[in-house]
Each structure stands twice: as structure tokens, then as C-alpha cells.
N, CA and C of each residue as an Amber inpcrd file, in Angstrom:
protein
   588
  98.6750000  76.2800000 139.2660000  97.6480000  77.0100000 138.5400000
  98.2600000  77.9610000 137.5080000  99.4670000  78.5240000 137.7850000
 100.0960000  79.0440000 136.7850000 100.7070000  79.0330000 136.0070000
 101.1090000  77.5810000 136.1800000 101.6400000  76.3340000 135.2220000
 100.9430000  76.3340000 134.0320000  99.8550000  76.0670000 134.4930000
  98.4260000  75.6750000 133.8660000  98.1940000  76.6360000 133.1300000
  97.8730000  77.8960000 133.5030000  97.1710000  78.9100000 132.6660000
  98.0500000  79.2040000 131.7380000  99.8250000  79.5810000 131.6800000
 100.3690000  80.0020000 130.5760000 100.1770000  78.9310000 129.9520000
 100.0810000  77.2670000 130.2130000  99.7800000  76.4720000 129.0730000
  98.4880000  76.3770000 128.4330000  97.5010000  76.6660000 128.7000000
  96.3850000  77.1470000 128.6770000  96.5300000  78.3350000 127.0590000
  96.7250000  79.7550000 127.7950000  97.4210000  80.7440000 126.6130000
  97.9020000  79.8860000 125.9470000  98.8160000  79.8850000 125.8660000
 100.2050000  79.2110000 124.9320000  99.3020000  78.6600000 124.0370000
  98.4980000  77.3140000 124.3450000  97.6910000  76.5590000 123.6070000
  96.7340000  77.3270000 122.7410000  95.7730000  78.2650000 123.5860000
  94.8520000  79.3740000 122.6110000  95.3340000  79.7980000 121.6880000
  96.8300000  80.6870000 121.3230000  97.3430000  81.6500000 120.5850000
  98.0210000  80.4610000 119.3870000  98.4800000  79.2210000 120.3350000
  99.0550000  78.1290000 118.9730000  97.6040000  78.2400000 118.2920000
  96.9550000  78.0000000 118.3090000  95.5320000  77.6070000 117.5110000
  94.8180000  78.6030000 116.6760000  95.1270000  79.9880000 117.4450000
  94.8340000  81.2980000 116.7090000  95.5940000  81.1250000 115.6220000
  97.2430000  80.9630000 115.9070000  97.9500000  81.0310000 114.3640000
  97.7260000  79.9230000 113.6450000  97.7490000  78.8490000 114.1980000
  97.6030000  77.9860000 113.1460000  96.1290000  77.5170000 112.5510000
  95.0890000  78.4900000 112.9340000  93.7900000  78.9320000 111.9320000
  93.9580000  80.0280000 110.9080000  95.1010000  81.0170000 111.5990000
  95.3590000  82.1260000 111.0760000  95.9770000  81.8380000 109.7390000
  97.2010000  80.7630000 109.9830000  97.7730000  80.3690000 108.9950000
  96.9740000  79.4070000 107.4730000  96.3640000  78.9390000 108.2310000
  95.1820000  77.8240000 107.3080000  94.2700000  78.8500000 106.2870000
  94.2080000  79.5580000 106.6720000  93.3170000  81.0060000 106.3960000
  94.1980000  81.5030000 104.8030000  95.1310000  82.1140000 105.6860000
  96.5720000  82.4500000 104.7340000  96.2720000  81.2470000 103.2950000
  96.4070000  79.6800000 103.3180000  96.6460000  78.9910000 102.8290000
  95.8860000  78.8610000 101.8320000  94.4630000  79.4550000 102.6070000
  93.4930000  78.8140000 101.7830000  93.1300000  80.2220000 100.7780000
  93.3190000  81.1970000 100.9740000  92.7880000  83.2560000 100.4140000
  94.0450000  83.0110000  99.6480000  95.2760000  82.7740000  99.6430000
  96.6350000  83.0760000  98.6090000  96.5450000  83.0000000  97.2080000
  95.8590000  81.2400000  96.8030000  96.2900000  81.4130000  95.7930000
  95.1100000  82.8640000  95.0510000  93.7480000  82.6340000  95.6360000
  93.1800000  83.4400000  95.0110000  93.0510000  84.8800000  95.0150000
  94.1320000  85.3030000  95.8550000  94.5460000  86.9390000  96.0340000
  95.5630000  87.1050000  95.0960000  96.5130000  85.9780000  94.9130000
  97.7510000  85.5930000  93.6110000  96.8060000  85.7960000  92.5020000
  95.9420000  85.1210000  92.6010000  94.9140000  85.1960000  90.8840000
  94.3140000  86.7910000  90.9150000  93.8630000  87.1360000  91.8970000
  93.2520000  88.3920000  91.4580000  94.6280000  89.4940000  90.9360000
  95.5970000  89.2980000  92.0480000  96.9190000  90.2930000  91.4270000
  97.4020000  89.8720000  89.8700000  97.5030000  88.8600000  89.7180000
  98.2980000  88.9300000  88.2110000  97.0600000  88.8500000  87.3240000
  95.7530000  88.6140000  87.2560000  95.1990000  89.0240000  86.1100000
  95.3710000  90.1250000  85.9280000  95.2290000  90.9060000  87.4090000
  95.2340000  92.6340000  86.6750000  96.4040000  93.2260000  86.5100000
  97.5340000  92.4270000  86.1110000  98.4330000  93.2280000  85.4890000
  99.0050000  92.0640000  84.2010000  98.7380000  91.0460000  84.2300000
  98.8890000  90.1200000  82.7180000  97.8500000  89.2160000  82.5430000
  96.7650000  89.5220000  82.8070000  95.5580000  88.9510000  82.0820000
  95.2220000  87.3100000  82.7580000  93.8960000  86.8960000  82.3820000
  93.2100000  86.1800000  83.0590000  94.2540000  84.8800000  83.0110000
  95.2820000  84.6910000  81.8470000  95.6970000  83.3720000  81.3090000
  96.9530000  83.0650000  82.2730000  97.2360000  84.2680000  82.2330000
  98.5990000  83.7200000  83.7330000  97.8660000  84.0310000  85.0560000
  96.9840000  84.7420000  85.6210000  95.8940000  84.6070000  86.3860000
  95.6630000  82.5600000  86.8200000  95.4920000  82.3290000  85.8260000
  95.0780000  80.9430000  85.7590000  96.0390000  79.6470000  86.1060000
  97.3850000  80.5300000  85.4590000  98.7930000  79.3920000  85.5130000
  98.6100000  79.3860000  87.0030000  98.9400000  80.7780000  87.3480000
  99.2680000  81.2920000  89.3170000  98.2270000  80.4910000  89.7110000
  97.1370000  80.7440000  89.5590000  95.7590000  79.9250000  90.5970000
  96.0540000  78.6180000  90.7860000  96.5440000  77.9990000  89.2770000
  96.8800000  75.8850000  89.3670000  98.1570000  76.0010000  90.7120000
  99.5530000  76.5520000  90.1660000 100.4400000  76.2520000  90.4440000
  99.8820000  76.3730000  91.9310000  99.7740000  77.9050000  92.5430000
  99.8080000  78.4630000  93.8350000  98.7300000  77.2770000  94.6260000
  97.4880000  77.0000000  94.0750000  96.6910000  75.7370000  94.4520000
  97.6060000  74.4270000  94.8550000  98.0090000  73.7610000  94.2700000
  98.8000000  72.9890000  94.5580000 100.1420000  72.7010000  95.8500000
 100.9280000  74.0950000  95.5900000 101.9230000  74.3440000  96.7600000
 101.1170000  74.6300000  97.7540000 100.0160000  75.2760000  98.2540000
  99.0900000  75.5560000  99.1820000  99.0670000  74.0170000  99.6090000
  98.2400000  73.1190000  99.0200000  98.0660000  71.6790000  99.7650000
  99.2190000  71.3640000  99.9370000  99.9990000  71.2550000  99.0130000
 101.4860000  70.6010000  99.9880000 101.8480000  71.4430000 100.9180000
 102.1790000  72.5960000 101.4680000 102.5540000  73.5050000 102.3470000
 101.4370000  72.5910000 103.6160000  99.6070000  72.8160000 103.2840000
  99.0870000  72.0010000 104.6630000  99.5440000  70.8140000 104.7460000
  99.7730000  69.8050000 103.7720000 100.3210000  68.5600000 104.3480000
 101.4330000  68.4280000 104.9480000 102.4090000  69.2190000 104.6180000
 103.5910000  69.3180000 105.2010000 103.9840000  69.5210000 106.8940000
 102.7300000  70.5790000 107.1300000 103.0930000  71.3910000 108.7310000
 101.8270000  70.3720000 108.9810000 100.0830000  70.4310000 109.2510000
  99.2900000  69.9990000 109.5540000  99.4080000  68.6780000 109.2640000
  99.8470000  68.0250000 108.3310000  99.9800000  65.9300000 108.0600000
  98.6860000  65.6210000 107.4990000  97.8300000  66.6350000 107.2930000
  96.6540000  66.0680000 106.9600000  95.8010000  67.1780000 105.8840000
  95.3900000  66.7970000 104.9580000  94.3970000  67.4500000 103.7290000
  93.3010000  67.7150000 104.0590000  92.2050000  68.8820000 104.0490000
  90.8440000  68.5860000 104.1970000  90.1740000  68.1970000 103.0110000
  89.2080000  67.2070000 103.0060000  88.9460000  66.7380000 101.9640000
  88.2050000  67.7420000 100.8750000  87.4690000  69.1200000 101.4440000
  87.0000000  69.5630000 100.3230000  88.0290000  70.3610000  99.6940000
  89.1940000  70.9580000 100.4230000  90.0150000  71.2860000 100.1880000
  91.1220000  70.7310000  99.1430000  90.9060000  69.1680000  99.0410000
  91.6060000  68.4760000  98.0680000  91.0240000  68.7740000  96.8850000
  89.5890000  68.5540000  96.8180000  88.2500000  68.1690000  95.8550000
  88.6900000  70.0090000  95.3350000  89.2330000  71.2930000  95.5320000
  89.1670000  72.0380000  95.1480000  90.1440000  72.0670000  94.2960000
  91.1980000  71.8610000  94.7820000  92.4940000  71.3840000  94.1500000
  92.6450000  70.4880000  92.8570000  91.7400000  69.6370000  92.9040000
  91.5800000  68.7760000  91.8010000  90.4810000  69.7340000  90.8180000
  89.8790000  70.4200000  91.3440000  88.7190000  70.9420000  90.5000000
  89.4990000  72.3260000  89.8220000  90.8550000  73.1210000  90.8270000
  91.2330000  73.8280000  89.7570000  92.4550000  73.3250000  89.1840000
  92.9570000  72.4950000  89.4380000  94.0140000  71.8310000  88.4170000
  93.1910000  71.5550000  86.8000000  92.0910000  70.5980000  87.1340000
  91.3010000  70.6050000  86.0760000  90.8010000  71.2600000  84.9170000
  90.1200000  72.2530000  85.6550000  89.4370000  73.5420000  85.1230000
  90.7370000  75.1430000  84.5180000  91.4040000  74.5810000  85.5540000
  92.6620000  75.6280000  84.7060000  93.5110000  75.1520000  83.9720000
  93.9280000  73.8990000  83.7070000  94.5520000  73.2480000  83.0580000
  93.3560000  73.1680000  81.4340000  92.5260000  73.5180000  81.6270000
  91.3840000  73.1330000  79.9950000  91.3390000  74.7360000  79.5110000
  91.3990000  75.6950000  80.5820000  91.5350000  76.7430000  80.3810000
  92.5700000  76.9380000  79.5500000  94.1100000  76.8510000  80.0390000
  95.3830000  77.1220000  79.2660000  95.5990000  76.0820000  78.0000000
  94.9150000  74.4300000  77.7690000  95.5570000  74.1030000  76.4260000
  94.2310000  74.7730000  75.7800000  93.1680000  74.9480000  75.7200000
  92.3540000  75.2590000  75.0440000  92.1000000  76.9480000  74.7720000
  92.8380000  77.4790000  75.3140000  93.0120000  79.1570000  75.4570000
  91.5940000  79.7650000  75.5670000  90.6710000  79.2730000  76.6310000
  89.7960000  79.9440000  76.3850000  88.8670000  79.9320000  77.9240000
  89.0970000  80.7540000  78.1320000  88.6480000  81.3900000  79.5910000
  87.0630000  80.9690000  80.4440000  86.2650000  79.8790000  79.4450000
  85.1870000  79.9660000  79.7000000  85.2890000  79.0060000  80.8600000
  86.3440000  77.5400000  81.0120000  86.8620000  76.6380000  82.0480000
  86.4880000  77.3630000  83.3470000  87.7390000  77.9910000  83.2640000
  87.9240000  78.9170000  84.7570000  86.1920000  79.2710000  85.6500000
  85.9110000  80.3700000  84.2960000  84.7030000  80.8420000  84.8720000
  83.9500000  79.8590000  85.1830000  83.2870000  78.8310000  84.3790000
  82.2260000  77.8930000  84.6840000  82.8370000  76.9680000  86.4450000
  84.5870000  77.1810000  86.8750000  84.1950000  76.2410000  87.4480000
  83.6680000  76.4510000  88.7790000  83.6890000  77.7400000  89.6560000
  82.7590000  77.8860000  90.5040000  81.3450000  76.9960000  90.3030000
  80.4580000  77.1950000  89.6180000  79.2390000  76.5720000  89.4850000
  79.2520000  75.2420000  88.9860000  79.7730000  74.6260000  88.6050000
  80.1940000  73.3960000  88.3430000  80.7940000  72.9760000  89.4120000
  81.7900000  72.9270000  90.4920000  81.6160000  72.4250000  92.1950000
  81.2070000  73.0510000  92.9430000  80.5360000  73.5140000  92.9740000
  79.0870000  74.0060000  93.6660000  77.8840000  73.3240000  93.8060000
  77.9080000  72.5880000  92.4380000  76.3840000  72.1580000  92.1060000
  76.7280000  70.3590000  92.5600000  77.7810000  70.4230000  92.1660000
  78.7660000  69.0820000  92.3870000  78.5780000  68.7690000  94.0000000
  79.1950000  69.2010000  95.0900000  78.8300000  69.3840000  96.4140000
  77.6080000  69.8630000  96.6720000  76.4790000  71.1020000  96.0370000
  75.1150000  70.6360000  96.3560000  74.6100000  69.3940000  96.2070000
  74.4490000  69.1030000  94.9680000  74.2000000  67.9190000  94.6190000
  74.3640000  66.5290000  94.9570000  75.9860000  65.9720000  95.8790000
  76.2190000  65.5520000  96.8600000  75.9330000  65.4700000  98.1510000
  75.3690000  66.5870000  98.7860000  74.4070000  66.7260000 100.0250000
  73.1130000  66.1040000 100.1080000  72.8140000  66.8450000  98.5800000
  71.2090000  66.5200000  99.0430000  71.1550000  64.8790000  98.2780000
  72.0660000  64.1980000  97.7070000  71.7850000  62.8690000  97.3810000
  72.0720000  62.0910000  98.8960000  72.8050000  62.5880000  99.4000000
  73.0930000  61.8030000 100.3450000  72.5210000  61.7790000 101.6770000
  71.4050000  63.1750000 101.9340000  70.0590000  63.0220000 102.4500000
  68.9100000  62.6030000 101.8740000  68.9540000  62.0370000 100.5580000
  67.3500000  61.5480000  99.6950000  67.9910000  59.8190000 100.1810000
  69.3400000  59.1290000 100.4430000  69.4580000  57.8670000 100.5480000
  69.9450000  57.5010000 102.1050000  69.3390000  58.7430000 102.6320000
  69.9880000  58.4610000 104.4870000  71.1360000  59.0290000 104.7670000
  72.2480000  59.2130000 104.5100000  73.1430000  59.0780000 104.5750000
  73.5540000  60.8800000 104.8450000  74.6760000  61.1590000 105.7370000
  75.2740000  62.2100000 105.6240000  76.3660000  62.9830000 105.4580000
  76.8340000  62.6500000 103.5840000  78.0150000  63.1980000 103.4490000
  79.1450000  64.5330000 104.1720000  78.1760000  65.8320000 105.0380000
  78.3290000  66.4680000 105.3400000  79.3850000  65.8560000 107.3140000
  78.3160000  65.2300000 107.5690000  78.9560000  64.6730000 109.0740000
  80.4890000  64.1240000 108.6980000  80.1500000  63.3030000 107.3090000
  81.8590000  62.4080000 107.6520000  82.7080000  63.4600000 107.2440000
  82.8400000  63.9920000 106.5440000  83.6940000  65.3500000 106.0890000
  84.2520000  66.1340000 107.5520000  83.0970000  66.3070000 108.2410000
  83.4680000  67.6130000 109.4110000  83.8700000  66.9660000 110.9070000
  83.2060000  65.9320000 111.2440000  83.1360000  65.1350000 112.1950000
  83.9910000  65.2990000 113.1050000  85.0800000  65.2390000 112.9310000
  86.6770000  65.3180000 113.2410000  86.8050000  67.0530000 114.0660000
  85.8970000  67.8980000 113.6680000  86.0800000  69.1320000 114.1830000
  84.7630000  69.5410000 114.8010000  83.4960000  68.9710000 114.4840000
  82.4230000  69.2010000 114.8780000  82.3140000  68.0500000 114.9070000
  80.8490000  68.2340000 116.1610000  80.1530000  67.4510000 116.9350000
  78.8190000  67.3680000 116.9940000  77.9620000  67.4970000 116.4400000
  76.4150000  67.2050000 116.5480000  75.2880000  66.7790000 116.5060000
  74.5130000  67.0490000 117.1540000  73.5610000  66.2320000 117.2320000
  72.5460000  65.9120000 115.4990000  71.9330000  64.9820000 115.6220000
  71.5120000  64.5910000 114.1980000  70.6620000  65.3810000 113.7660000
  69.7540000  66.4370000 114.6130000  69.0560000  67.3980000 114.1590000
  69.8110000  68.8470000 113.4190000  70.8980000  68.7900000 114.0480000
  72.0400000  69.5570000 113.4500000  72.3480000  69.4800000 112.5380000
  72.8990000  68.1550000 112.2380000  73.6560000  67.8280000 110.9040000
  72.6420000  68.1020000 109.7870000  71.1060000  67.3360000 110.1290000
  70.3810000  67.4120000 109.1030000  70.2300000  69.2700000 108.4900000
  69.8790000  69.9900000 109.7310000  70.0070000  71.5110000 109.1820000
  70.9460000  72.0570000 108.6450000  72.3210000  72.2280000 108.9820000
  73.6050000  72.0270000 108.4300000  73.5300000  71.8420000 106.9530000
  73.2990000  70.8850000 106.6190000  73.3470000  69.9330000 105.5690000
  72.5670000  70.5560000 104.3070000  71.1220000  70.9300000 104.6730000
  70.6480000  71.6940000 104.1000000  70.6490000  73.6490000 103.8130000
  71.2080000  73.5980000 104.7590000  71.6930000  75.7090000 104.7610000
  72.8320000  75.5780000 104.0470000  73.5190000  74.2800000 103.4440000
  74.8520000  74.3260000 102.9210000  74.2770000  74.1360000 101.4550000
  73.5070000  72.8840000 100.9890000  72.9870000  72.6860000 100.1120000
  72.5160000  74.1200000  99.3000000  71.9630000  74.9440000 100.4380000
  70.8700000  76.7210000  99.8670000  72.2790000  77.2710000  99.5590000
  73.1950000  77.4040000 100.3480000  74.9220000  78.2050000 100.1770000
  74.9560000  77.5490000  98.3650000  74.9090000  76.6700000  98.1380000
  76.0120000  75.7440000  96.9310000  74.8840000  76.2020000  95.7150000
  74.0650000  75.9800000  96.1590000  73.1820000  76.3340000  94.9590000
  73.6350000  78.0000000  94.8270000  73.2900000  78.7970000  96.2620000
  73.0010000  80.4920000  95.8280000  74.4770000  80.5720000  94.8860000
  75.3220000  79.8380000  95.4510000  76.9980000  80.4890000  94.4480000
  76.8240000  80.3540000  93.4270000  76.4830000  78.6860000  93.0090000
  76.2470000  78.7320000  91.4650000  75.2140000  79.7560000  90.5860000
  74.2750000  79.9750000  91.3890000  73.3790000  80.8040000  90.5400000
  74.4810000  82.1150000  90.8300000  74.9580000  82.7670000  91.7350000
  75.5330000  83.8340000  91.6880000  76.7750000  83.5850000  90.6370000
  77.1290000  82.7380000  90.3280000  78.4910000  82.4670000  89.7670000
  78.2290000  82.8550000  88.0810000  77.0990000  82.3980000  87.9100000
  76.3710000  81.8030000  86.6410000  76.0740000  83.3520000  86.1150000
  75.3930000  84.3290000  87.1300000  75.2290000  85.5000000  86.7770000
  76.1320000  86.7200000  86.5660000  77.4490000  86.7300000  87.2690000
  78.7750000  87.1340000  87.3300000  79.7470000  86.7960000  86.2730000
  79.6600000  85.5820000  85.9350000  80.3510000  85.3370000  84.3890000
  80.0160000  85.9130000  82.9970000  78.3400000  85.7560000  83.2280000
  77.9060000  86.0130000  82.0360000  77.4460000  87.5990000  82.0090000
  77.8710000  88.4680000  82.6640000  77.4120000  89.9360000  82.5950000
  78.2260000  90.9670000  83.2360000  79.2350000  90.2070000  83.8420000
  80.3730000  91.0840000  84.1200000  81.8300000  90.9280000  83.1230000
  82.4760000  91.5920000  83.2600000  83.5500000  91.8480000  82.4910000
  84.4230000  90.2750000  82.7440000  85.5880000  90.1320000  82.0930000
  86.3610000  89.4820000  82.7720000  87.0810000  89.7690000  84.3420000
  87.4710000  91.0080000  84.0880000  88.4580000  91.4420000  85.6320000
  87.4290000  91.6800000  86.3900000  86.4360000  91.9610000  86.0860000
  85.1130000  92.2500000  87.0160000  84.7640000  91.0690000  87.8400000
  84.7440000  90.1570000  86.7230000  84.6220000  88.1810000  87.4240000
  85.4290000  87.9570000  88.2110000  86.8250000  88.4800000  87.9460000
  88.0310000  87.5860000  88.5620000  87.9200000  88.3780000  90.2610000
  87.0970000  89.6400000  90.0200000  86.9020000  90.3170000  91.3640000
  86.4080000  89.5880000  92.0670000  85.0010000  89.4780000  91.4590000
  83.8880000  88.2020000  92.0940000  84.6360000  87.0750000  92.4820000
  85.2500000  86.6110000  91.5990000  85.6400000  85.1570000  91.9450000
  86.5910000  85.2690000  93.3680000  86.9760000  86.1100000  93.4380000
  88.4540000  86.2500000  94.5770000  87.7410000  87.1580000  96.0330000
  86.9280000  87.8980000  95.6300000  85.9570000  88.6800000  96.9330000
  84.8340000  88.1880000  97.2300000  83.8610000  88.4690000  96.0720000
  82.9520000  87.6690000  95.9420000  82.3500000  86.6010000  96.6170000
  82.7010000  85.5240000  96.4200000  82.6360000  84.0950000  96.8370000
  82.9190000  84.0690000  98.0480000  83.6670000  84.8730000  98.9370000
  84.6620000  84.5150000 100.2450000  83.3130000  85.1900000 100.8170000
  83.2350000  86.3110000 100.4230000  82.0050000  87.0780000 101.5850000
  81.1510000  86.1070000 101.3400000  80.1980000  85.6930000 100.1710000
  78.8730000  84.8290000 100.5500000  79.1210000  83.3540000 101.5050000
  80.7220000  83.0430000 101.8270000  80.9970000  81.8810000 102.2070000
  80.7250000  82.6230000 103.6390000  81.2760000  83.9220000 104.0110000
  81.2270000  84.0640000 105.3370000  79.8010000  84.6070000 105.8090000
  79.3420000  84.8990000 104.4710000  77.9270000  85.4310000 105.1100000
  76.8210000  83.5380000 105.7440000  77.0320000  82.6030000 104.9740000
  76.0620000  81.4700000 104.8560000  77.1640000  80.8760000 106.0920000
  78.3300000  81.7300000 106.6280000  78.8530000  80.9310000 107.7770000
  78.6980000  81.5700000 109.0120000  78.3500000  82.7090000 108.9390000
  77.2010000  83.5350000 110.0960000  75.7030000  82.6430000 110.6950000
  75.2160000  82.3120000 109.3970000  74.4620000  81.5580000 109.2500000
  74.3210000  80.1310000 110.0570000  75.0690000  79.6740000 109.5450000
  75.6470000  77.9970000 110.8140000  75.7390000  78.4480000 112.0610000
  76.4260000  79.6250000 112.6010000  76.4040000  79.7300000 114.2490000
  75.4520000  79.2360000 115.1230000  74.2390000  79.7630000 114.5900000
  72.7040000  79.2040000 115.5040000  72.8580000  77.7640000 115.3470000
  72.9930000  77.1260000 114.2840000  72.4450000  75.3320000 114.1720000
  74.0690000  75.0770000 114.5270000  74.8340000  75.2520000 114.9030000
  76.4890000  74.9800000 115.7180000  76.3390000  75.2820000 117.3640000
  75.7260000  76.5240000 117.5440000  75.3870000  76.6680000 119.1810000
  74.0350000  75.8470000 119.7910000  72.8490000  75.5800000 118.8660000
  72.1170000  74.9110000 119.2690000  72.2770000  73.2690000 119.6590000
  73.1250000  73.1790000 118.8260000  72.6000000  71.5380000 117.9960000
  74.5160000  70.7170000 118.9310000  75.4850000  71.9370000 119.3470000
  76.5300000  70.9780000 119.2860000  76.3580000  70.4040000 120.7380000
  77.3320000  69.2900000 120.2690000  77.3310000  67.9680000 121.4460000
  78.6560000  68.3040000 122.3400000  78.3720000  68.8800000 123.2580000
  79.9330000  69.2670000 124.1300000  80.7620000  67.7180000 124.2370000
  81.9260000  67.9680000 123.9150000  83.0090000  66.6770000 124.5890000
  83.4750000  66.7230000 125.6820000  83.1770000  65.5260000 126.2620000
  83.8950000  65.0610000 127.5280000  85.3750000  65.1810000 127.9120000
């Protein structure tokens, strides 16, 4: 039994860090972006966000072996969007691209509940478990999340400063992610399917 329980611990605290660490992986580059805009401006702000984006996914593939897929889809979206930013020197990329994959992944949800289908299950599946009344709620409180960012995103670009945005973009966004992930607890405790 005591075999058991320090492996038990042991196992809990591996999992604490290596959420802890995933965490780390995923807040860096955009704590990197908020530090160097405010001391050399949004345009190396932007270099740091691509580059630091990038070593982030290789760093998870490296230790974890495996990508999360929206996590890739972000990666590609700021390689993109910061890369049009720097040849085109003009900051509007960056900003627009919150709301532009936002609307991209809303928009993906709810097509894929108007044709049956639930893009949201195959994505998570692997870590969650639930029942189909779940997923369907899920699916839609995520859809209300993707839309509220873009409209919040949309309103933050166009009436706040630049460094004011890059606040938003780097604080901002993380709280409404954790607030609409308060949110999921009820349809996660109701709806999940315990494993055998």
C-alpha cells in the first residue's frame, strides 16, 4: 500500500508539472511579446511572438511527442499574421489576427454542428470524455467564447492604443479564456463519462 501511494504522489505531482510546464509553453511567447514591445515597439514585439511561437511547439514536440492541434492552427496563424505584419510594416496583421481565428474556429464549430458532425469531440477526445449532450453544449459555450473574443478583439484594436492592445492581447484574452473555462466546469462535471 505504500508502494502504491508514493507511486500514486509521484504520478499526481509528474502531471502537476508537466501541466505546469505546458502552461509555461503556451503564456511565453506572449509574455515575450508583451516585454519587448514595451521597450522596442510592436515590430520586434512581433519578430519575438513568430520566432518564440515556433520554438514553443518544437520544445512540446520534443518532451510531450505530440502537438495539440489548436495549438498548431495557432502557430500557423501567427507565423502568418506576423510574418505580413513585418514585410508589409504595418501592424494592422498582428492586431486583426485574434478575430480572424476566432471567427475561423467559431465558425468551424458551428458548421460542423449545422452538418452533424463534431469538430470539437475529435480535437479533445483524447483528454475528455463525454457524453453527446455534453459535447453538443461544449461546442456551443465555445462557439459564444470565439465570437465574444472577436468582438472583444475588434473593439480593443480599434480604440485602444497600440501598447494598450498588446496589453489586451497578452492579459486580456487569457482571462476571458479562463473566465469561458470556469464556464465548461458544470457541462465537464455533468456531462463526463468516467473511464473504466
Amino acid at each position: 500500500l505504500l508502494i502504491k501511494k508514493l507511486h500514486s504522489d509521484y504520478r499526481s505531482n509528474f502531471m502537476k508539472e508537466k501541466q505546469g510546464f505546458k502552461t509555461l509553453l503556451e503564456m511565453g511567447p506572449l509574455i515575450l511579446f508583451f516585454g519587448v514591445n514595451y521597450f522596442y515597439g510592436i515590430f520586434a514585439g512581433t519578430a519575438v511572438l513568430v520566432v518564440s511561437t515556433i520554438i514553443s511547439l518544437v520544445i512540446s514536440w520534443v518532451i510531450f511527442k505530440s502537438i495539440p492541434m489548436i495549438a498548431a492552427f495557432g502557430c500557423v496563424a501567427v507565423v502568418l499574421f506576423g510574418s505580413l505584419t513585418l514585410i508589409f510594416d504595418n501592424e494592422l496583421f498582428i492586431k486583426i489576427k485574434p478575430t480572424v481565428v476566432s471567427l475561423i474556429i467559431a465558425g468551424i464549430l458551428f458548421a460542423g454542428k449545422i452538418i452533424g458532425k463534431n469538430p470539437l469531440a475529435v480535437v479533445m477526445q483524447s483528454s475528455i470524455n463525454l457524453e453527446e449532450e455534453g459535447w453538443k453544449r461544449l461546442t456551443w459555450l465555445w462557439v459564444i467564447m470565439f465570437v465574444i473574443m472577436a468582438l472583444a478583439n475588434e473593439i480593443a484594436w480599434r480604440s485602444l492604443t497600440t501598447d494598450q492592445w498588446v496589453s489586451f492581447k497578452a492579459f486580456g484574452i487569457p482571462v476571458l479564456s479562463v473566465f469561458f473555462g470556469l464556464l465548461s466546469l458544470p457541462i465537464l462535471k455533468k456531462y463526463q463519462i468516467e473511464k473504466d
